Coordinates of C-alpha atoms and ligand atoms in Angstrom, one line a residue:
X235 CA -31.4 -58.1 -46.4
X236 CA -33.7 -59.5 -43.8
X237 CA -32.6 -59.0 -40.2
X238 CA -35.3 -60.9 -38.4
X239 CA -36.0 -64.0 -40.3
X240 CA -38.2 -66.1 -38.2
X241 CA -41.5 -64.1 -38.5
X242 CA -40.8 -62.6 -41.9
X243 CA -43.9 -63.8 -43.7
X244 CA -46.4 -63.7 -40.9
X245 CA -48.6 -60.8 -40.4
X246 CA -48.5 -60.0 -36.7
X247 CA -51.8 -58.9 -35.3
X248 CA -51.2 -58.2 -31.6
X249 CA -48.8 -58.8 -28.9
X250 CA -50.5 -61.9 -27.3
X251 CA -50.7 -63.6 -30.7
X252 CA -47.0 -62.7 -31.3
X253 CA -45.9 -63.9 -27.9
X254 CA -47.7 -67.3 -28.3
X255 CA -46.2 -67.7 -31.8
X256 CA -42.8 -66.9 -30.4
X257 CA -43.2 -69.4 -27.6
X258 CA -44.2 -72.0 -30.2
X259 CA -41.2 -71.2 -32.4
X260 CA -38.9 -71.5 -29.4
X261 CA -40.4 -74.8 -28.3
X262 CA -40.4 -76.2 -31.8
X263 CA -36.8 -75.1 -32.3
X264 CA -35.9 -76.7 -29.0
X265 CA -37.4 -79.9 -30.1
X266 CA -35.5 -79.7 -33.4
X267 CA -38.6 -79.2 -35.5
X268 CA -37.5 -76.1 -37.3
X269 CA -34.3 -76.1 -39.3
X270 CA -31.9 -73.2 -38.7
X271 CA -33.0 -70.3 -40.8
X272 CA -29.4 -69.3 -41.8
X273 CA -30.2 -65.6 -41.3
X274 CA -27.5 -63.0 -41.3
X275 CA -28.3 -62.3 -37.6
X276 CA -29.9 -64.9 -35.4
X277 CA -31.9 -63.0 -32.9
X278 CA -30.7 -64.0 -29.4
X279 CA -33.7 -62.7 -27.4
X280 CA -31.7 -62.0 -24.4
X281 CA -33.9 -61.7 -21.4
X282 CA -34.4 -57.9 -21.0
X283 CA -37.0 -58.0 -18.2
X284 CA -35.3 -55.2 -16.3
X285 CA -35.7 -52.9 -19.3
X286 CA -39.1 -54.0 -20.7
X287 CA -42.5 -52.9 -19.4
X288 CA -45.2 -55.5 -19.0
X289 CA -47.8 -53.0 -20.3
X290 CA -50.0 -54.1 -23.1
X291 CA -48.3 -53.5 -26.5
X292 CA -50.0 -51.3 -29.0
X293 CA -51.3 -53.4 -32.0
X294 CA -48.9 -53.8 -34.9
X295 CA -51.4 -52.2 -37.2
X296 CA -51.4 -48.9 -35.2
X297 CA -47.6 -48.7 -34.8
X298 CA -47.2 -49.1 -38.6
X299 CA -50.0 -46.8 -39.8
X300 CA -50.0 -43.9 -37.3
X301 CA -46.5 -42.4 -37.9
X302 CA -44.4 -39.3 -38.0
X303 CA -41.9 -39.2 -40.8
X304 CA -41.8 -35.8 -42.5
X305 CA -39.6 -37.1 -45.3
X306 CA -42.8 -38.7 -46.6
X307 CA -45.4 -36.1 -45.6
X308 CA -46.6 -34.3 -42.5
X309 CA -49.8 -36.3 -42.0
X310 CA -49.8 -39.3 -39.7
X311 CA -51.0 -41.6 -42.5
X312 CA -48.6 -40.2 -45.1
X313 CA -45.5 -42.3 -44.2
X314 CA -47.4 -45.6 -44.6
X315 CA -48.7 -44.4 -48.0
X316 CA -45.5 -42.9 -49.3
X317 CA -42.5 -44.6 -47.7
X318 CA -42.3 -47.4 -50.3
X319 CA -40.0 -45.2 -52.3
X320 CA -37.2 -45.6 -49.8
X321 CA -34.6 -48.2 -50.8
X322 CA -33.3 -49.8 -47.6
X323 CA -31.1 -52.6 -49.0
X324 CA -28.3 -52.2 -49.7
X325 CA -27.8 -49.6 -46.8
X326 CA -24.7 -48.1 -45.4
X327 CA -23.9 -45.9 -42.4
X328 CA -21.1 -43.4 -42.4
X329 CA -19.3 -43.1 -39.1
X330 CA -17.1 -40.0 -38.7
X331 CA -15.7 -37.5 -36.2
X332 CA -14.0 -38.1 -32.9
X333 CA -13.4 -41.9 -33.1
X334 CA -10.7 -44.3 -34.1
X335 CA -12.8 -46.4 -36.5
X336 CA -14.4 -43.9 -38.9
X337 CA -15.6 -45.2 -42.3
X338 CA -18.6 -46.2 -44.4
X339 CA -20.0 -49.5 -43.0
X340 CA -22.4 -51.7 -44.9
X341 CA -25.3 -52.3 -42.6
X342 CA -24.6 -56.1 -42.6
X343 CA -21.1 -55.6 -41.4
X344 CA -22.2 -53.2 -38.8
X345 CA -24.8 -55.6 -37.4
X346 CA -22.9 -58.9 -37.8
X347 CA -21.2 -59.1 -34.4
X348 CA -24.3 -57.8 -32.5
X349 CA -27.2 -59.8 -31.1
X350 CA -30.7 -58.5 -31.5
X351 CA -32.7 -58.1 -28.3
X352 CA -36.4 -57.6 -27.8
X353 CA -37.6 -54.8 -25.6
X354 CA -41.1 -53.6 -24.9
X355 CA -40.7 -49.8 -24.4
X356 CA -43.1 -47.0 -23.8
X357 CA -42.9 -44.4 -26.6
X358 CA -44.3 -40.9 -25.8
X359 CA -44.7 -38.3 -28.5
X360 CA -44.4 -34.6 -27.8
X361 CA -47.9 -34.2 -29.2
X362 CA -49.5 -36.1 -26.4
X363 CA -50.0 -39.6 -27.7
X364 CA -48.2 -42.7 -26.6
X365 CA -47.7 -46.3 -27.5
X366 CA -46.0 -49.4 -26.1
X367 CA -43.8 -50.9 -28.8
X368 CA -42.0 -54.3 -28.8
X369 CA -38.8 -53.2 -30.4
X370 CA -36.1 -55.5 -31.8
X371 CA -32.6 -54.0 -31.6
X372 CA -29.3 -53.7 -29.9
X373 CA -27.9 -51.3 -27.3
X374 CA -26.3 -48.2 -29.1
X375 CA -23.5 -48.6 -26.5
X376 CA -22.4 -51.8 -28.3
X377 CA -21.9 -49.9 -31.6
X378 CA -20.2 -47.0 -29.9
X379 CA -17.7 -49.2 -28.2
X380 CA -16.7 -50.7 -31.5
X381 CA -16.1 -47.3 -33.0
X382 CA -13.7 -46.4 -30.2
X383 CA -14.6 -42.7 -29.6
X384 CA -11.7 -40.5 -28.5
X385 CA -11.7 -38.5 -25.3
X386 CA -12.9 -35.5 -27.2
X387 CA -16.2 -37.2 -28.1
X388 CA -18.8 -35.6 -25.8
X389 CA -21.8 -36.1 -28.0
X390 CA -23.2 -38.4 -30.7
X391 CA -24.9 -36.9 -33.7
X392 CA -27.2 -38.8 -36.1
X393 CA -28.4 -37.9 -39.6
X394 CA -31.1 -39.5 -41.7
X395 CA -30.5 -40.2 -45.4
X396 CA -30.8 -37.1 -47.6
X397 CA -32.2 -38.0 -51.0
X398 CA -35.3 -36.2 -52.2
X399 CA -35.8 -38.7 -54.9
X400 CA -36.4 -41.5 -52.4
X401 CA -37.8 -39.1 -49.7
X402 CA -40.1 -36.7 -51.6
X403 CA -41.0 -34.8 -48.5
X404 CA -37.4 -33.4 -48.6
X405 CA -38.4 -31.4 -51.7
X406 CA -40.4 -29.0 -49.4
X407 CA -38.7 -26.9 -46.7
X408 CA -40.9 -28.1 -43.8
X409 CA -37.6 -28.9 -42.0
X410 CA -34.0 -28.2 -42.6
X411 CA -33.0 -31.5 -44.3
X412 CA -31.5 -33.9 -43.5
X413 CA -33.3 -34.7 -40.2
X414 CA -30.7 -34.6 -37.4
X415 CA -30.5 -35.6 -33.8
X416 CA -28.0 -35.7 -30.9
X417 CA -27.4 -37.3 -27.6
X418 CA -24.9 -36.6 -24.8
X419 CA -22.3 -39.4 -24.7
X420 CA -23.6 -40.8 -21.3
X421 CA -27.2 -40.8 -22.7
X422 CA -26.0 -42.6 -25.8
X423 CA -24.1 -45.2 -23.6
X424 CA -27.1 -45.8 -21.3
X425 CA -28.2 -49.4 -21.6
X426 CA -31.8 -48.2 -22.3
X427 CA -30.8 -46.5 -25.5
X428 CA -31.5 -48.8 -28.4
X429 CA -30.7 -49.0 -32.1
X430 CA -33.9 -50.6 -33.4
X431 CA -34.0 -52.9 -36.5
X432 CA -37.5 -54.3 -36.0
X433 CA -40.9 -54.4 -34.3
X434 CA -42.8 -57.5 -33.2
X435 CA -40.1 -59.7 -34.4
X436 CA -40.2 -58.4 -38.0
X437 CA -37.9 -56.0 -39.8
X438 CA -38.8 -52.4 -39.5
X439 CA -41.2 -51.2 -42.2
X440 CA -40.0 -48.1 -44.0
X441 CA -42.6 -45.9 -42.3
X442 CA -41.1 -46.8 -38.9
X443 CA -37.5 -45.9 -40.0
X444 CA -36.1 -48.9 -41.7
X445 CA -33.5 -50.2 -41.7
X446 CA -32.0 -48.6 -38.6
X447 CA -33.4 -46.1 -36.1
X448 CA -32.8 -44.8 -32.7
X449 CA -35.1 -45.4 -29.7
X450 CA -34.6 -43.4 -26.5
X451 CA -37.5 -44.4 -24.3
X452 CA -37.2 -41.6 -21.6
X453 CA -37.3 -38.8 -24.3
X454 CA -40.0 -37.5 -26.5
X455 CA -40.5 -39.5 -29.7
X456 CA -38.8 -36.9 -32.0
X457 CA -35.4 -38.0 -30.6
X458 CA -36.0 -41.4 -32.2
X459 CA -34.4 -40.5 -35.5
X460 CA -35.3 -42.8 -38.4
X461 CA -33.4 -44.3 -41.3
X462 CA -30.0 -43.4 -40.0
X463 CA -27.2 -42.9 -42.6
X464 CA -24.6 -41.0 -40.6
X465 CA -23.2 -41.1 -37.0
X466 CA -20.7 -38.5 -36.0
X467 CA -18.8 -38.2 -32.7
X468 CA -18.5 -34.6 -31.7
X469 CA -17.0 -32.3 -29.0
X470 CA -19.7 -29.7 -29.4
X471 CA -23.4 -30.2 -28.7
X472 CA -25.2 -30.7 -32.0
X473 CA -28.6 -29.2 -33.0
X474 CA -31.5 -31.4 -33.7
X475 CA -34.0 -30.7 -36.5
X476 CA -36.8 -29.5 -34.2
X477 CA -34.5 -27.1 -32.4
X478 CA -33.5 -25.7 -35.7
X479 CA -37.2 -25.3 -36.6
X480 CA -38.2 -23.7 -33.3
X481 CA -35.7 -23.1 -30.5
X482 CA -38.3 -21.9 -28.1
X483 CA -40.5 -25.0 -28.4
X484 CA -37.9 -27.8 -28.7
X485 CA -34.7 -28.3 -26.7
X486 CA -31.7 -30.6 -27.0
X487 CA -32.6 -32.8 -24.0
X488 CA -36.3 -33.4 -24.7
X489 CA -36.7 -35.6 -21.7
X490 CA -40.3 -36.6 -21.0
X491 CA -41.3 -34.3 -18.2
X492 CA -44.8 -33.7 -17.0
X493 CA -43.7 -30.5 -15.1
X494 CA -42.3 -28.7 -18.2
X495 CA -45.0 -27.8 -20.7
X496 CA -44.6 -27.3 -24.4
X497 CA -45.3 -23.6 -24.9
X498 CA -48.5 -24.4 -26.7
X499 CA -49.8 -27.3 -24.7
X500 CA -49.5 -29.2 -21.4
X501 CA -47.3 -32.3 -21.1
X502 CA -49.0 -33.6 -18.0
X503 CA -51.2 -36.2 -19.7
X504 CA -51.0 -38.5 -22.7
X505 CA -53.4 -40.6 -24.6
X506 CA -52.3 -44.2 -25.2
X507 CA -53.3 -45.1 -28.7
X508 CA -56.3 -47.3 -28.5
X509 CA -57.4 -45.9 -25.2
X510 CA -60.0 -43.3 -24.5
X511 CA -59.2 -42.0 -21.0
X512 CA -55.9 -40.0 -20.8
X513 CA -53.1 -41.2 -18.5
X514 CA -50.9 -39.2 -16.3
X515 CA -47.5 -38.8 -18.0
X516 CA -44.6 -40.2 -15.9
X517 CA -41.3 -38.4 -15.3
X518 CA -38.7 -39.7 -17.7
X519 CA -41.6 -41.7 -19.2
X520 CA -41.4 -44.0 -16.2
X521 CA -37.7 -44.7 -16.6
X522 CA -36.5 -42.5 -13.7
X523 CA -34.7 -45.3 -11.9
X524 CA -32.4 -45.9 -14.9
X525 CA -31.8 -42.3 -16.0
X526 CA -32.6 -39.7 -13.4
X527 CA -29.0 -39.7 -12.2
X528 CA -27.8 -38.5 -15.7
X529 CA -29.4 -35.1 -14.9
X530 CA -28.5 -34.6 -11.2
X531 CA -28.1 -30.9 -10.5
X532 CA -29.5 -29.8 -13.8
X533 CA -32.4 -27.3 -14.0
X534 CA -34.7 -29.3 -16.3
X535 CA -36.8 -26.2 -17.0
X536 CA -33.8 -24.6 -18.5
X537 CA -32.4 -27.7 -20.2
X538 CA -35.7 -29.0 -21.6
Ligands
MTE234 N1 -37.0 -39.3 -38.1 C1 -37.0 -38.7 -39.3 N2 -36.0 -38.9 -40.1 N3 -38.0 -37.9 -39.7 C2 -39.1 -37.6 -38.9 O1 -40.0 -36.8 -39.4 N4 -40.2 -37.9 -36.8 C3 -39.9 -38.1 -35.3 C4 -39.2 -39.4 -35.1 N5 -38.1 -39.7 -36.0 C5 -39.1 -38.2 -37.6 C6 -38.1 -39.0 -37.3 C7 -41.1 -38.0 -34.5 S1 -41.8 -36.5 -34.4 C8 -41.7 -39.1 -33.9 S2 -42.9 -38.9 -32.8 C9 -41.2 -40.5 -34.2 O2 -40.2 -40.5 -35.2 C10 -42.3 -41.3 -34.7 O3 -42.0 -42.6 -34.8 P1 -43.0 -43.7 -35.3 O4 -43.7 -43.1 -36.6 O5 -42.3 -44.9 -35.7 O6 -44.0 -43.9 -34.2

């Protein structure tokens, strides 16, 4: 299944080339020069200026070759080398827990009523590197509303596929498999929180978490769980994989916060991939205006 049809066969090199191709496609479509593609989902490209940053996007090559995906190895280049064994079509997502519409949904059915948006988001990893990524996706809130959570649903929990045959890294106990993550309901419903299906107008590659991953731009990158196979609405706060691995180093919230250091390194600065000089890390990764109010009155040193 191809979600983003219109750039499928083009190798995207960088954002300016991508943008000018997009403009050409839009103009050509407007003039009736391109027949409708008949894709399952026609990207709508809603204007998302208030969410997108104008910062220069990281080249496609870097986003797709410098990855963290422990199911395919612990090295940054391992996912690109090894993730071909993951079968992403057909794909289904189990929805369970505190909601009125639990079930196993084929990805196609899950996505059909949604329109895909494009958002250029800063992505900041806990290890100190960052990127700017032109994601394709839809607000997680849209999916949550369709599942009709009950009043008991205080958190949303996510789980990656667990299949060591397809994900050979799961044969070694580097993490407690499957990979898991969680968000508080108001974080999950925030309009910044995205379910991503693509990058640069193309379907996600396996190494980036195909066919469906989370993107929470004001949190460290590990919250952005890849290849999601299960979503559960919960009353209790769930544990994420990195908390399970090391409670003193990783918390539930994981908000980008230059004032709270990782026990083994500072979080004050970051290196944007492709740049030499480090940048100062911004509170909430620069998204304070949209999300600071979610944490009013909370001690962010305690709830890190
Ligand atoms: N999701 C799963 N299932 N397994 C992982 O190992 N790594 C996380 C996150 N999501 C990870 C995951 C980490 S540590 C980061 S920084 C981001 O994915 C990296 O996303 P990227 O490789 O697309 O840049």
